[in-house]
Short mmCIF file of C-alpha atoms and ligand atoms in Angstrom, two decimals:
data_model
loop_
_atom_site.label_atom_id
_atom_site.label_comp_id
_atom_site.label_asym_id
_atom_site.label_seq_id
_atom_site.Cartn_x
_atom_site.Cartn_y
_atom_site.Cartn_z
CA UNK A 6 21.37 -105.98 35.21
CA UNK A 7 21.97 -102.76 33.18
CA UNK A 8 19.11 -101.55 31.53
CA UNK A 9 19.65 -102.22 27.64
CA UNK A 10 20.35 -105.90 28.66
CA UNK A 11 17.08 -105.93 30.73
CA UNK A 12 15.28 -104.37 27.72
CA UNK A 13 16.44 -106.73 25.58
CA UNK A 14 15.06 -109.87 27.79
CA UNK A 15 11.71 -108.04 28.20
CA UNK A 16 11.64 -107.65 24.14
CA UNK A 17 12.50 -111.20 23.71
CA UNK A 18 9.94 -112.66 25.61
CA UNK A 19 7.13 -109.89 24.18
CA UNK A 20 8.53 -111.16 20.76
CA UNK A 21 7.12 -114.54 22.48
CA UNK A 22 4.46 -114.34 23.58
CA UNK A 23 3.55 -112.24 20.08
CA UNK A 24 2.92 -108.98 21.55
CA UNK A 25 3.23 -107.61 17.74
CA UNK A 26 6.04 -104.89 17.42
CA UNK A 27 6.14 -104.12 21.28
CA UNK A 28 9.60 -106.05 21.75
CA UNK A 29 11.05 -104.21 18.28
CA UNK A 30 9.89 -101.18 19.53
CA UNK A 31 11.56 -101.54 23.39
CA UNK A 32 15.09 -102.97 21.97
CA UNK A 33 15.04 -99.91 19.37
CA UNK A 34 14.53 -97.39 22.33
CA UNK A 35 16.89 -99.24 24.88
CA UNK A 36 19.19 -99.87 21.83
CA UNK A 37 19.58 -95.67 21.35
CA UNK A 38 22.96 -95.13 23.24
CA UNK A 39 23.41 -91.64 23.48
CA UNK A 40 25.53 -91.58 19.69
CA UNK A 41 22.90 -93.12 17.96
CA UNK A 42 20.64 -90.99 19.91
CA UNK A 43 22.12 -88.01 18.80
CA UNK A 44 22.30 -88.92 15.35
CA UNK A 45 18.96 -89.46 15.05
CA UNK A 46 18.04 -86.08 16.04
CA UNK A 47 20.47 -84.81 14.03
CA UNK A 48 19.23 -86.22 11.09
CA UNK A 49 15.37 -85.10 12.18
CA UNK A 50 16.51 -81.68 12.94
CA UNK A 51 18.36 -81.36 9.36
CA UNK A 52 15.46 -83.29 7.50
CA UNK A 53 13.09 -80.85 9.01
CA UNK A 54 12.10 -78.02 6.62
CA UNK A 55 12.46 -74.88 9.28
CA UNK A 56 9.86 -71.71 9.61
CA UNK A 57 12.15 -69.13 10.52
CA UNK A 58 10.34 -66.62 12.10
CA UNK A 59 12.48 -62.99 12.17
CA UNK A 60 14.76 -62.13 9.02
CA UNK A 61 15.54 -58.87 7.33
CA UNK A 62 15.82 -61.00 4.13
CA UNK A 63 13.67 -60.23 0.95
CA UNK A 64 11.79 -61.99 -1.68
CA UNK A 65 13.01 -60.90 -4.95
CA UNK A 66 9.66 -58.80 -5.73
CA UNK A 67 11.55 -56.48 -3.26
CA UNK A 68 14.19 -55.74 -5.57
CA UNK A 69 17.65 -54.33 -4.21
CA UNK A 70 16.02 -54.69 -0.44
CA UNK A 71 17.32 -57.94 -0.87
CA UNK A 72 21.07 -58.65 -0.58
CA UNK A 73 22.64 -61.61 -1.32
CA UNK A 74 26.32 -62.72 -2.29
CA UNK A 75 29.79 -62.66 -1.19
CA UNK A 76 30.21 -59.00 -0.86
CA UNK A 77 27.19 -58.50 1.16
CA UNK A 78 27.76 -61.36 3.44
CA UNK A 79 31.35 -59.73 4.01
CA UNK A 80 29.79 -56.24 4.52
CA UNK A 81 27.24 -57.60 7.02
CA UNK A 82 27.04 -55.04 10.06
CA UNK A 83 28.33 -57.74 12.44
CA UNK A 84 31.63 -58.01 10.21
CA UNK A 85 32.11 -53.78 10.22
CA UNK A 86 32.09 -53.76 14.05
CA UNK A 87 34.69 -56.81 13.79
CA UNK A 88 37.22 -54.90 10.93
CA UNK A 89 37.06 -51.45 13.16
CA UNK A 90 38.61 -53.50 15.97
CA UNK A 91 41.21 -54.98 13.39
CA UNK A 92 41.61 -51.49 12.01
CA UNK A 93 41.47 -48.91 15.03
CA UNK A 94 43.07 -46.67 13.39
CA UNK A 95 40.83 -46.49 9.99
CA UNK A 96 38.23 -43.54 10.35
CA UNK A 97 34.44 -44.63 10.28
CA UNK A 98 33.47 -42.02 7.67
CA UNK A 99 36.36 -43.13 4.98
CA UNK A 100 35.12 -47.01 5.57
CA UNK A 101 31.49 -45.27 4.78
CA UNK A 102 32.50 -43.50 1.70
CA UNK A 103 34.02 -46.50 0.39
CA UNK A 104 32.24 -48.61 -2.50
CA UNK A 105 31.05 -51.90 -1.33
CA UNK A 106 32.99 -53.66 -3.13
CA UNK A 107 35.93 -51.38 -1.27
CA UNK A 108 34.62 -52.47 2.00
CA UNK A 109 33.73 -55.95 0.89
CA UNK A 110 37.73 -56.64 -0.31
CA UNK A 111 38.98 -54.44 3.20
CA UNK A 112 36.85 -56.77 5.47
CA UNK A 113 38.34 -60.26 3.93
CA UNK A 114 41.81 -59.10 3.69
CA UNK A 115 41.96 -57.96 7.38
CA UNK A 116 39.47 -60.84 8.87
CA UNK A 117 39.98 -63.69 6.66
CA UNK A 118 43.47 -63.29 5.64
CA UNK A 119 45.71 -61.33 7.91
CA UNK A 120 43.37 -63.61 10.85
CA UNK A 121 41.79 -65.76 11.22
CA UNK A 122 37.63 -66.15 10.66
CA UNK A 123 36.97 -67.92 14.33
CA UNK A 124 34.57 -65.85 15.26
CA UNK A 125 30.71 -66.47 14.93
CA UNK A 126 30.56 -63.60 11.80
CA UNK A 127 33.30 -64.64 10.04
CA UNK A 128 33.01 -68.30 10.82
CA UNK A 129 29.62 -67.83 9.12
CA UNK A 130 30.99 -67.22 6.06
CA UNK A 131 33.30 -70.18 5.79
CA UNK A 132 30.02 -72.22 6.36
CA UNK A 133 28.63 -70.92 3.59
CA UNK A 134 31.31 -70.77 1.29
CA UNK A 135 31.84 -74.61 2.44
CA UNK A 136 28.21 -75.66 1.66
CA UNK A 137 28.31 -73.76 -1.59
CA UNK A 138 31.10 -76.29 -2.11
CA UNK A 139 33.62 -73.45 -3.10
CA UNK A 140 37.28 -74.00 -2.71
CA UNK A 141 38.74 -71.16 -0.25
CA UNK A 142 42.01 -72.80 0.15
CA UNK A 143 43.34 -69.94 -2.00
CA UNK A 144 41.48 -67.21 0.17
CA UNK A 145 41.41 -65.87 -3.10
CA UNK A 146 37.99 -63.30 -3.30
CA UNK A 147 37.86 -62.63 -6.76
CA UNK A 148 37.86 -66.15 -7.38
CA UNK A 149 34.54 -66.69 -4.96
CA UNK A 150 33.11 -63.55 -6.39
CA UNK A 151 33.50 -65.24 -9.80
CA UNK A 152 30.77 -68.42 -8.24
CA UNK A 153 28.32 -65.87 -7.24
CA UNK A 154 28.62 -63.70 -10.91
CA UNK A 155 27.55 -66.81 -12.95
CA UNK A 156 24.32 -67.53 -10.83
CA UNK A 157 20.51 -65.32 -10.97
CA UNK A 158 18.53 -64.55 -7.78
CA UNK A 159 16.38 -66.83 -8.50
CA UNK A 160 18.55 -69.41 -9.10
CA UNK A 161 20.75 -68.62 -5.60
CA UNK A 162 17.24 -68.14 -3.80
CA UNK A 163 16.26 -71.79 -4.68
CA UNK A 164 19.51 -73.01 -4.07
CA UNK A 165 20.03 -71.43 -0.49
CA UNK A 166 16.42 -72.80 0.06
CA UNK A 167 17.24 -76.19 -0.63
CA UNK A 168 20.43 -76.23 1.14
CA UNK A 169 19.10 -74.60 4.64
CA UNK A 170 16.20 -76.54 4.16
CA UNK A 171 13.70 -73.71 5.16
CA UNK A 172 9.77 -74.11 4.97
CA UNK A 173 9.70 -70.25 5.05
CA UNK A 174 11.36 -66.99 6.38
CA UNK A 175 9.08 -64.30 8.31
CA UNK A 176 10.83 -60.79 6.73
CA UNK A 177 10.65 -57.69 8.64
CA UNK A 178 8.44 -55.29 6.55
CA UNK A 179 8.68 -51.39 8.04
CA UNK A 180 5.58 -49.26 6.76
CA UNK A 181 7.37 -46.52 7.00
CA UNK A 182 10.10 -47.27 4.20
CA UNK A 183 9.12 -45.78 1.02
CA UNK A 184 10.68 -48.58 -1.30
CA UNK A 185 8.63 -51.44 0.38
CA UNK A 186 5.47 -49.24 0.65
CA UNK A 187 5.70 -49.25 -3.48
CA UNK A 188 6.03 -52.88 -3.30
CA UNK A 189 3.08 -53.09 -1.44
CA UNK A 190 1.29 -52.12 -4.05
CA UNK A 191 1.80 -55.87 -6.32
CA UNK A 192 0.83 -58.87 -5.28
CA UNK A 193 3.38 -60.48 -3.26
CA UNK A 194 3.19 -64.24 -4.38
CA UNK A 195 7.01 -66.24 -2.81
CA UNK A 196 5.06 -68.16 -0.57
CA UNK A 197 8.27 -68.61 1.24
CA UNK A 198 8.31 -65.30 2.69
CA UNK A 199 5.80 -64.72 4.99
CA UNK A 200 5.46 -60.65 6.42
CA UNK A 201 5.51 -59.30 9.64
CA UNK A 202 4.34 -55.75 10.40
CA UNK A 203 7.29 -54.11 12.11
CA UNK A 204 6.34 -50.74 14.05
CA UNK A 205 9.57 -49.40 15.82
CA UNK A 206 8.94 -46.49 13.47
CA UNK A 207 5.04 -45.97 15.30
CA UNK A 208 6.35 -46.30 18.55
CA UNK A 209 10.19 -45.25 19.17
CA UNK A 210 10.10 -42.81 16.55
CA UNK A 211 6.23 -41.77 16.60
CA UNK A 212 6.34 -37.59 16.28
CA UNK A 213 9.38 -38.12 13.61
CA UNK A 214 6.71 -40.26 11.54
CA UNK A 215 4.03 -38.66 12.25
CA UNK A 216 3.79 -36.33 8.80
CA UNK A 217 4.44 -40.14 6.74
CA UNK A 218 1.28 -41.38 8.79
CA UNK A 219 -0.83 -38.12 7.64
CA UNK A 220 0.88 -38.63 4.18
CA UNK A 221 -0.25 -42.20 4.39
CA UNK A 222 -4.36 -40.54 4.41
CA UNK A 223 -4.12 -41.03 8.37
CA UNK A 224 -4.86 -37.66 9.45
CA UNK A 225 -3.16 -36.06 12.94
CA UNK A 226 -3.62 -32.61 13.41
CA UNK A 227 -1.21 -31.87 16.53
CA UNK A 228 1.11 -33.75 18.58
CA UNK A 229 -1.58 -34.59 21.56
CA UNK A 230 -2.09 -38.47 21.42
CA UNK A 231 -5.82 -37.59 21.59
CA UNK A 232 -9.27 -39.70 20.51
CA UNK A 233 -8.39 -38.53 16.96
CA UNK A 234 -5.15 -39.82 16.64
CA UNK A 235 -5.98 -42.71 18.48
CA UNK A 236 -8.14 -44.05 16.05
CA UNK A 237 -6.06 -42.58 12.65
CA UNK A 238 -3.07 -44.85 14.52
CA UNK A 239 -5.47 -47.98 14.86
CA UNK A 240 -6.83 -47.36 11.23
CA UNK A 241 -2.69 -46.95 10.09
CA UNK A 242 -2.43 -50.58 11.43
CA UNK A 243 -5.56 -52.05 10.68
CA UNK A 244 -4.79 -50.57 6.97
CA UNK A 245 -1.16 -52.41 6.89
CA UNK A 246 -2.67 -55.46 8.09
CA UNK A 247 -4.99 -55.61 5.58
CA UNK A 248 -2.33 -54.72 3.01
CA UNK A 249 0.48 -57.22 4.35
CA UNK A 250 -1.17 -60.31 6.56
CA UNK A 251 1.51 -60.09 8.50
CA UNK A 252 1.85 -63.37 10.51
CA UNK A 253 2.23 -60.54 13.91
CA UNK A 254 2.95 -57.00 14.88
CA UNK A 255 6.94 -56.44 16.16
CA UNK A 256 8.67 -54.14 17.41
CA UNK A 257 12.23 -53.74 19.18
CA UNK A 258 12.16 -51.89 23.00
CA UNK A 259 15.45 -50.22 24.59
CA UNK A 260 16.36 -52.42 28.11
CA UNK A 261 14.75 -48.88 30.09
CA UNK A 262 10.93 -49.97 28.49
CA UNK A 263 8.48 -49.29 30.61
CA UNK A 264 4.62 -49.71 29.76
CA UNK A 265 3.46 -47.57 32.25
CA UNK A 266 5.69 -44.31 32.22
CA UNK A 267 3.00 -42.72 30.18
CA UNK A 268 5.25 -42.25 26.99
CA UNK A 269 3.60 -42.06 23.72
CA UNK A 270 5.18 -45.44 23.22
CA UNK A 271 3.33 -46.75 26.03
CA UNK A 272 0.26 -45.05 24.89
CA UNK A 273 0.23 -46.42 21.60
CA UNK A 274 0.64 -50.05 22.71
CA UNK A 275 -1.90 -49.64 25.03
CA UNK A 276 -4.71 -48.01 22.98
CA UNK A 277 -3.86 -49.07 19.62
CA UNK A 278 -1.14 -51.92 19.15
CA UNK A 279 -2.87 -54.33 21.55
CA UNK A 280 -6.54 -53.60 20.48
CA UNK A 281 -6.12 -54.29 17.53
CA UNK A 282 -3.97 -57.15 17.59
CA UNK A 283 -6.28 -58.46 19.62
CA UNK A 284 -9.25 -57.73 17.10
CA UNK A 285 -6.96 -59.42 14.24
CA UNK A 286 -5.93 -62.04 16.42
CA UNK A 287 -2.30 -61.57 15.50
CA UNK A 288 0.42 -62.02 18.15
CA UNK A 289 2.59 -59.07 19.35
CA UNK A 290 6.56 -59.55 19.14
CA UNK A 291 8.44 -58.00 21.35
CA UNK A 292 12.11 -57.59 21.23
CA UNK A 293 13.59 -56.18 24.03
CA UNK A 294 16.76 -54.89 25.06
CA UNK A 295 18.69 -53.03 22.62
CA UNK A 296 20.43 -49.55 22.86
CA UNK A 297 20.23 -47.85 19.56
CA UNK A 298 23.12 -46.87 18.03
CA UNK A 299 25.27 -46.97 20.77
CA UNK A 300 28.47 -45.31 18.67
CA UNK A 301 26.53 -43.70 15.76
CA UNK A 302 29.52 -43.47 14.11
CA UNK A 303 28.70 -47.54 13.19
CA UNK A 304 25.59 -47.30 11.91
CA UNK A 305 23.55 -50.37 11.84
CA UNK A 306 26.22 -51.94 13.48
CA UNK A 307 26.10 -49.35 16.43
CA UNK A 308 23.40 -50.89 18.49
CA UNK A 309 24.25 -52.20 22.00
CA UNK A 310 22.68 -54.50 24.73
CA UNK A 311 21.37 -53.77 28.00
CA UNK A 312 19.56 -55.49 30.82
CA UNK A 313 15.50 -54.39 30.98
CA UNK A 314 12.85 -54.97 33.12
CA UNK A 315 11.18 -58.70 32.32
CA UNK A 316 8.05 -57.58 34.86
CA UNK A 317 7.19 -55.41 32.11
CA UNK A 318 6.32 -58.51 29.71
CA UNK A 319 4.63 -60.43 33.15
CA UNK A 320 2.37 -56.97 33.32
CA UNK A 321 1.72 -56.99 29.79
CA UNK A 322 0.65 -60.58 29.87
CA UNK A 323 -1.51 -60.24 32.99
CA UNK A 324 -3.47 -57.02 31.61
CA UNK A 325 -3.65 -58.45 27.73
CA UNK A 326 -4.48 -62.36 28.66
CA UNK A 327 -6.18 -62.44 25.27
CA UNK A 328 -3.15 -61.12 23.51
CA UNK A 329 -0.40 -63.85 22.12
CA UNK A 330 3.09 -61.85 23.29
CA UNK A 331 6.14 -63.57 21.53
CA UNK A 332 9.13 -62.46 23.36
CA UNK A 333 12.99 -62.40 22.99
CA UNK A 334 15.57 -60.54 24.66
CA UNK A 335 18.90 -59.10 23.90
CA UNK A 336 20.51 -59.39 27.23
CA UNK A 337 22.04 -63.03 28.25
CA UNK A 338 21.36 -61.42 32.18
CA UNK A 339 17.53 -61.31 30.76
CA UNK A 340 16.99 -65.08 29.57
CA UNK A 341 16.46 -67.22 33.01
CA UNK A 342 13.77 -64.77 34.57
CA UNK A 343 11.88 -64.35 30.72
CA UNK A 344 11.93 -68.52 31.17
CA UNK A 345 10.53 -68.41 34.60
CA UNK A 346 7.67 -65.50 33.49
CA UNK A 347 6.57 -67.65 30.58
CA UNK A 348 6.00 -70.14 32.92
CA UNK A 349 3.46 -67.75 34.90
CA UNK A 350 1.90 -66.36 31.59
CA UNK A 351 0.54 -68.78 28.82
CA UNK A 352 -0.10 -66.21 26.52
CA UNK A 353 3.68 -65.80 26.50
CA UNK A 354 5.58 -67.58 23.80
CA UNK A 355 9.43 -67.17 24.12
CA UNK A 356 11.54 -67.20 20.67
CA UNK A 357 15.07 -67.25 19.56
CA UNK A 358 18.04 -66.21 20.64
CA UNK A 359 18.68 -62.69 19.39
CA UNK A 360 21.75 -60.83 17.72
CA UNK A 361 24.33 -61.19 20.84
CA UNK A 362 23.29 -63.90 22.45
CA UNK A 363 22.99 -65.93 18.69
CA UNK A 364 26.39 -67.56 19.92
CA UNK A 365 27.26 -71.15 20.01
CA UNK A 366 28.47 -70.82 23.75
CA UNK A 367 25.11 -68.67 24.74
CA UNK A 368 22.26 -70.61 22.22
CA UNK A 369 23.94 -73.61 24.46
CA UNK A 370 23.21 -72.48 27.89
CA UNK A 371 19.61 -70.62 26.87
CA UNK A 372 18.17 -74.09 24.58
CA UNK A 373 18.65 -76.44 27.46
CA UNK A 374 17.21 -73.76 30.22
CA UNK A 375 14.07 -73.45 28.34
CA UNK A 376 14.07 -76.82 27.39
CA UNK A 377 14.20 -77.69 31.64
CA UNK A 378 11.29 -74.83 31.97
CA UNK A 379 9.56 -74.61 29.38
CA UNK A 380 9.82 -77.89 27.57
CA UNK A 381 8.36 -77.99 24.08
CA UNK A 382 6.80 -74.68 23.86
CA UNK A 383 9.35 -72.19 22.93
CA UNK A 384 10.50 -71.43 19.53
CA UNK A 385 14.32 -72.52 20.32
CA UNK A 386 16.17 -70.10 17.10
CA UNK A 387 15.24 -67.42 14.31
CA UNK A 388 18.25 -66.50 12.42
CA UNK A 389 17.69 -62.86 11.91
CA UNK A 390 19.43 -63.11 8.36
CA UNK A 391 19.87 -60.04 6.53
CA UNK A 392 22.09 -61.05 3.53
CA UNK A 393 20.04 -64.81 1.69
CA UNK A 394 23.16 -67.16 1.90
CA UNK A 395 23.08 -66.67 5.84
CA UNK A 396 20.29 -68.70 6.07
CA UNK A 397 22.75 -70.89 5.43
CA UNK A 398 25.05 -70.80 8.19
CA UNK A 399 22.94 -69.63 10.60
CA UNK A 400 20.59 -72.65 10.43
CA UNK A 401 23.64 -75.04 9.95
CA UNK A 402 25.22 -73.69 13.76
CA UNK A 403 21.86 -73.88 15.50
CA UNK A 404 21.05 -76.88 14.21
CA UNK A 405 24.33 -78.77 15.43
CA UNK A 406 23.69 -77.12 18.72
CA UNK A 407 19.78 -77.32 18.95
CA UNK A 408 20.38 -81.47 18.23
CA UNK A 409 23.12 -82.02 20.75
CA UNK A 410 21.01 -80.31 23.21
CA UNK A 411 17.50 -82.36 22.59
CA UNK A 412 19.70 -85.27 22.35
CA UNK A 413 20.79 -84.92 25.73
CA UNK A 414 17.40 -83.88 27.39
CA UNK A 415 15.40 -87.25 25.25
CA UNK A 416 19.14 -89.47 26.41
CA UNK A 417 17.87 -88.75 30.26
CA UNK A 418 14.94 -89.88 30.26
CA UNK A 419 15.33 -92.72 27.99
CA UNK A 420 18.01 -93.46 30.98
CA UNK A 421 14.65 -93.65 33.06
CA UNK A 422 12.83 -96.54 30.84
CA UNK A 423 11.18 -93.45 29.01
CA UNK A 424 10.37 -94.51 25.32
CA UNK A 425 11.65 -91.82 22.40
CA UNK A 426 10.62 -93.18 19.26
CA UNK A 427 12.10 -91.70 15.76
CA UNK A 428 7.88 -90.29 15.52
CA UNK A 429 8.29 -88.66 19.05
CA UNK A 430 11.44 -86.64 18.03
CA UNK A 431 10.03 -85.76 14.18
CA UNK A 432 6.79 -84.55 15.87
CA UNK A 433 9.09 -82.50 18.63
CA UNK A 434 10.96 -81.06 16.49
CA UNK A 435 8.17 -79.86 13.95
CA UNK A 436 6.58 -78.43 16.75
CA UNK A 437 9.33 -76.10 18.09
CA UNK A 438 11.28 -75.74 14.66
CA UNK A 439 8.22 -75.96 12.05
CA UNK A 440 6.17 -73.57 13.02
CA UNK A 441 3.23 -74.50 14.67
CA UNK A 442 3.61 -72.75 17.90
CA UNK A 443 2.97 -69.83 15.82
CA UNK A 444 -0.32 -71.04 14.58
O1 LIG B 506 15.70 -55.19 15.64
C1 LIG B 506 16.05 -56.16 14.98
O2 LIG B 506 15.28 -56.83 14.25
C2 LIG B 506 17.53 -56.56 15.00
O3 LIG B 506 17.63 -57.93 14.74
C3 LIG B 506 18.29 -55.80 13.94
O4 LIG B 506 18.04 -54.43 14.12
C4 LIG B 506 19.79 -56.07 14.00
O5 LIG B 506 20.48 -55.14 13.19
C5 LIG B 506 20.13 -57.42 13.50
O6 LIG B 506 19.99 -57.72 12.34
C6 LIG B 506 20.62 -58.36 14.44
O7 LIG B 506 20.90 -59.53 14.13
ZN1 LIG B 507 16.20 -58.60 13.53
#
């Protein structure tokens, strides 16, 4: 006898012998083929508001740091690396001296007319010209540009809000750029943007920052990373936190990072980053993998991938066991062993899947991996959003792909008798998607 049949006799006679809600419960779970499964986490996953824990994106206090609309979704780094290869032949610097909207009307004519948008960029905007409800049938731009003239920040803020369904975004806040640092200075009250305290500037770029740090009141005499600067560097950090509440420290790494190679990077993690995140009890993010610019000649969309060293993170973790390390990696090469060392490590906490591998065909492969090793302790997607409306479409893919995936892994082992309730999946799902991991 199969086993939905079986569970149906065994909830019958329950019902009996007035085992109260027992039977229900048993001929709702066997009842769950895998569709109605599936929906059901579908509608959990979209029904659950979403902390999304790395984004470039701004609350409006920030002023022109934020970008929003259709011209900056079409001018979104991703897209410029996509025209050049449309457009061999168009020089970087005459792309770069165009005005936006230039650039803006170049990118849709070549990617979204003359091709078509299939790819993970351009398909992006299609979702979120499609859950804005705008006709494109006409691929006409001026047309969508008119949608996004009538409407304020404030009022396309709420409105992407409500449609990605986001509890809050974590923004990326550098304390070394001047227009944030003047920000700073108000209260910062959109409780839907939380801050993180990013430091690439500290630690890849340390003796090019150093005069902004002395600027700052952190005095450095010299380039020796002696006792003195040592502390000015912890007091820089301890001063940001204070000024920020940053929900961690972050930083990006290049795939060659090494802890131990005695590099004023290194140095600075070791004697001031981790101290004092460990003092403020604030995690450490760690993105590793990326080759800065790459082909300069791109700009922000000149960065590369590379493979690094994952026994760096397992050393971290061993010498800092007091120190919270969330962890993502560019390379797709990098993803299995980072799964395996969080398994050695519980002060490692593994998150999203980063700029190239934030693919349909890669977020795929990585969600169910961790899911098999890791289980329900990962964060399974940030969407990295720089422009507002990508929230959109960024949390609209994942989500498809993040339910199809939990589906499958709750489907086996309710193939094994295993209750999943409706409560087990909202409580799941909360957990890896709502932020609590991080608190
Ligand atoms: O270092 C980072 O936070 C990266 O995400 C960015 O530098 C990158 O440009 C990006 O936005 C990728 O999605
Ligand atoms: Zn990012």
């Amino acid at each position: 006898m199969d086993l939905k049949k079986l569970g149906r006799k065994v909830g019958k006679v329950l019902d009996n012998a007035g085992v109260a809600n027992t039977g229900k419960h048993i001929r709702e779970i066997l009842d769950m083929d895998f569709k109605r499964l599936r929906s059901t986490v579908t509608k959990v996953i979209n029904e659950t508001p979403i902390a999304d824990i790395h984004t470039h994106i701004y609350s409006e206090v920030f002023g022109d740091l934020l970008l929003w609309g259709i011209d900056e979704l079409l001018t979104y780094h991703y897209l410029v690396a996509e025209l050049f290869r449309h457009k061999p032949d168009l020089d970087y610097q005459t792309y770069w001296n165009m005005p936006k909207q230039k650039q803006a009307e170049l990118i849709w004519d070549e990617l979204f007319v003359k091709s078509s948008p299939i790819s993970e960029a351009t398909r992006g905007v299609v979702t979120v010209l499609a859950e804005l409800g705008l006709d494109v049938r006409a691929r006409d731009l001026n047309k969508i540009r008119s949608y996004f003239a009538q409407i304020s920040t404030s009022q396309y803020m709420d409105k992407v809000f409500e449609l990605s369904n986001i509890k809050y975004v974590i923004m990326t806040n550098d304390p070394f750029d001047k227009k944030e640092q003047s920000v700073w200075k108000a209260a910062h009250t959109d409780t839907r943007f939380k801050a993180a305290l990013r430091i690439d500037g500290l630690l890849n770029n340390y003796h090019q920052n150093l005069p902004e740090i002395n600027n700052q009141g952190f005095k450095i005499t010299g380039d020796e990373l002696d006792s003195i600067a040592i502390t000015a560097i912890r007091d820089f950090l301890k001063s940001w936190i204070e000024k920020i509440n940053p929900v961690y420290i972050a930083t990006s790494l290049p795939p060659d990072f090494s802890i131990d190679d005695g590099s004023p990077r290194s140095k600075i993690i070791l004697e001031c980053v981790l101290p004092v995140a460990r003092e403020a009890h604030l995690p450490f993010a760690m993105m590793i993998g990326v080759k800065k610019l790459q082909n300069p000649a791109l700009q922000l969309a000149g960065d590369g991938v590379g493979k690094a060293d994952v026994d760096v993170v397992a050393k971290l973790a061993r010498d800092f066991p007091d120190v919270r390390f969330l962890v993502t990696m560019l390379s797709r090469e990098n993803q299995h062993e980072l799964c395996v060392t969080a398994r050695k490590f519980k002060n490692i906490l593994v998150f999203g899947c980063w700029w190239f591998v934030n693919n349909p065909s890669i977020i795929r492969e990585i969600t169910a991996e961790r899911i098999e090793m890791l289980g329900l302790t990962m964060i399974p997607q940030h969407s990295d959003a720089r422009v507002l409306d990508q929230l959109i479409y960024k949390w609209s893919h994942s989500r498809k792909i993040i339910a199809d995936i939990l589906a499958k892994k709750y489907f086996d082992i309710t193939q094994s008798g295993w209750p999943v309730t409706k409560a087990d999946i909202k409580r799941d799902v909360n957990r890896i998607l709502g932020g609590q991991l991080l608190l």
